[in-house]
Short mmCIF file of C-alpha atoms in Angstrom, two decimals:
data_model
loop_
_atom_site.label_atom_id
_atom_site.label_comp_id
_atom_site.label_asym_id
_atom_site.label_seq_id
_atom_site.Cartn_x
_atom_site.Cartn_y
_atom_site.Cartn_z
CA MET A 13 -6.98 12.97 7.91
CA LYS A 14 -8.88 10.62 10.25
CA LYS A 15 -10.17 8.53 7.31
CA THR A 16 -6.65 8.32 5.88
CA ILE A 17 -5.18 7.03 9.13
CA ILE A 18 -8.03 4.54 9.52
CA THR A 19 -7.46 3.39 5.92
CA GLY A 20 -3.77 2.86 6.55
CA ALA A 21 -4.46 1.00 9.79
CA ILE A 22 -7.01 -1.30 8.10
CA PHE A 23 -4.53 -2.13 5.30
CA ALA A 24 -1.81 -2.76 7.92
CA GLU A 25 -4.08 -4.97 9.98
CA LEU A 26 -5.08 -6.95 6.89
CA ALA A 27 -1.37 -7.38 5.97
CA VAL A 28 -0.71 -8.94 9.37
CA LEU A 29 -3.76 -11.21 9.09
CA LEU A 30 -2.94 -12.21 5.50
CA GLY A 31 0.66 -12.89 6.41
CA ALA A 32 -0.35 -15.19 9.23
CA PHE A 33 -3.06 -16.82 7.10
CA GLY A 34 -0.55 -17.47 4.33
CA ALA A 35 2.08 -18.86 6.71
CA HIS A 36 -0.30 -21.20 8.50
CA ALA A 37 -3.69 -21.89 6.90
CA LEU A 38 -2.50 -21.70 3.30
CA LYS A 39 0.94 -23.23 3.79
CA ASP A 40 0.15 -26.42 1.86
CA ILE A 41 -1.90 -24.65 -0.83
CA LEU A 42 0.70 -21.98 -1.63
CA GLY A 43 3.66 -24.33 -2.07
CA SER A 44 6.22 -22.63 -4.31
CA TYR A 45 4.02 -19.52 -4.43
CA ALA A 46 4.60 -18.80 -0.72
CA SER A 47 7.23 -16.17 -1.52
CA THR A 48 4.84 -14.50 -3.99
CA TRP A 49 2.22 -14.31 -1.19
CA GLU A 50 4.85 -12.88 1.17
CA THR A 51 5.80 -10.24 -1.40
CA GLY A 52 2.16 -9.15 -1.57
CA VAL A 53 1.99 -8.91 2.21
CA GLN A 54 5.26 -6.93 2.43
CA TYR A 55 4.24 -4.39 -0.19
CA GLN A 56 0.83 -4.03 1.37
CA MET A 57 2.41 -3.27 4.75
CA PHE A 58 4.97 -0.84 3.26
CA HIS A 59 2.18 1.13 1.61
CA ALA A 60 -0.16 0.93 4.57
CA VAL A 61 2.61 2.64 6.55
CA GLY A 62 2.94 5.15 3.68
CA ILE A 63 -0.76 5.91 4.00
CA LEU A 64 -0.36 6.38 7.77
CA ILE A 65 2.51 8.82 7.16
CA VAL A 66 0.43 10.79 4.68
CA GLY A 67 -2.39 10.90 7.24
CA LEU A 68 -0.05 12.43 9.80
CA LEU A 69 1.22 14.96 7.21
CA MET A 70 -2.38 15.92 6.45
CA GLU A 71 -2.76 16.92 10.07
CA LYS A 72 -0.43 19.84 9.43
CA GLN A 73 -1.44 20.71 5.86
CA THR A 74 -4.07 19.36 3.48
CA SER A 75 -3.08 18.89 -0.12
CA ARG A 76 -4.60 17.31 -3.19
CA LEU A 77 -1.18 15.76 -3.76
CA TYR A 78 -1.48 13.92 -0.46
CA THR A 79 -5.03 12.86 -1.20
CA TRP A 80 -3.95 11.43 -4.58
CA ALA A 81 -0.98 9.72 -2.99
CA VAL A 82 -3.32 7.90 -0.64
CA ILE A 83 -5.63 6.94 -3.52
CA LEU A 84 -2.73 5.63 -5.57
CA PHE A 85 -1.26 3.68 -2.62
CA SER A 86 -4.69 2.13 -2.01
CA VAL A 87 -5.25 1.23 -5.67
CA GLY A 88 -1.71 -0.07 -5.78
CA ILE A 89 -2.35 -2.38 -2.83
CA VAL A 90 -5.47 -3.76 -4.51
CA PHE A 91 -3.79 -4.33 -7.87
CA PHE A 92 -0.26 -5.25 -6.80
CA SER A 93 -0.82 -7.20 -3.58
CA GLY A 94 -4.29 -8.39 -4.57
CA SER A 95 -3.08 -9.83 -7.83
CA LEU A 96 -0.23 -11.61 -6.04
CA TYR A 97 -2.65 -13.12 -3.49
CA VAL A 98 -4.97 -14.40 -6.24
CA LEU A 99 -2.03 -15.63 -8.33
CA SER A 100 -0.59 -17.48 -5.32
CA ILE A 101 -3.85 -19.32 -4.66
CA SER A 102 -5.06 -19.87 -8.23
CA LYS A 103 -1.61 -20.34 -9.84
CA VAL A 104 -2.99 -18.68 -12.99
CA ALA A 105 0.16 -16.98 -14.29
CA VAL A 106 -1.66 -14.46 -16.50
CA LEU A 107 -2.77 -12.67 -13.29
CA GLY A 108 0.84 -11.57 -12.95
CA ALA A 109 0.14 -9.12 -15.77
CA ILE A 110 -2.01 -7.05 -13.40
CA THR A 111 0.72 -6.65 -10.81
CA PRO A 112 2.71 -3.94 -12.68
CA ILE A 113 -0.38 -1.68 -12.72
CA GLY A 114 -0.23 -1.68 -8.93
CA GLY A 115 3.51 -1.05 -9.04
CA VAL A 116 3.03 2.01 -11.23
CA CYS A 117 0.39 3.28 -8.77
CA PHE A 118 2.91 2.82 -5.92
CA VAL A 119 5.60 4.77 -7.77
CA ALA A 120 3.19 7.56 -8.72
CA GLY A 121 1.93 7.75 -5.12
CA TRP A 122 5.45 8.16 -3.75
CA PHE A 123 6.18 10.79 -6.40
CA LEU A 124 3.08 12.77 -5.38
CA LEU A 125 4.09 12.46 -1.72
CA ILE A 126 7.50 13.85 -2.55
CA MET A 127 5.90 16.72 -4.47
CA GLY A 128 3.51 17.45 -1.61
CA VAL A 129 6.25 17.55 0.99
CA SER A 130 8.47 19.64 -1.33
CA ARG A 131 5.72 22.26 -1.58
CA ARG A 132 5.10 22.44 2.16
CA SER A 133 5.43 25.88 3.67
CA THR A 134 5.63 24.59 7.27
CA ARG A 135 8.43 22.71 8.97
CA PHE A 136 8.22 19.12 10.19
CA TYR A 137 9.56 19.98 13.66
#
């Protein structure tokens, strides 16, 4: 649980830093790819928060479903957001082909989170 929350916090912190870096230091380099960079930052933050939520759920009940959700969210951040960051800087369009792999990881992670919560025997409150 502690590692999961730390992982989520690191991804969230990096999203803030990358967002600021893109808006200021890379402003001229990104050009028309600024919105692509921002999309990477947004999805990274959404899934960092997802990892934090899973970490809090793990405090009440451990589950392999939760563990795999965190793994898939993390892999999704690397493939989805990471490919958008590299695409934005390099402008090599073929890198966009990697992005859907991360998207599939995100969807699968949310599905496993739903399954894990659905199987919970304890209440949230």
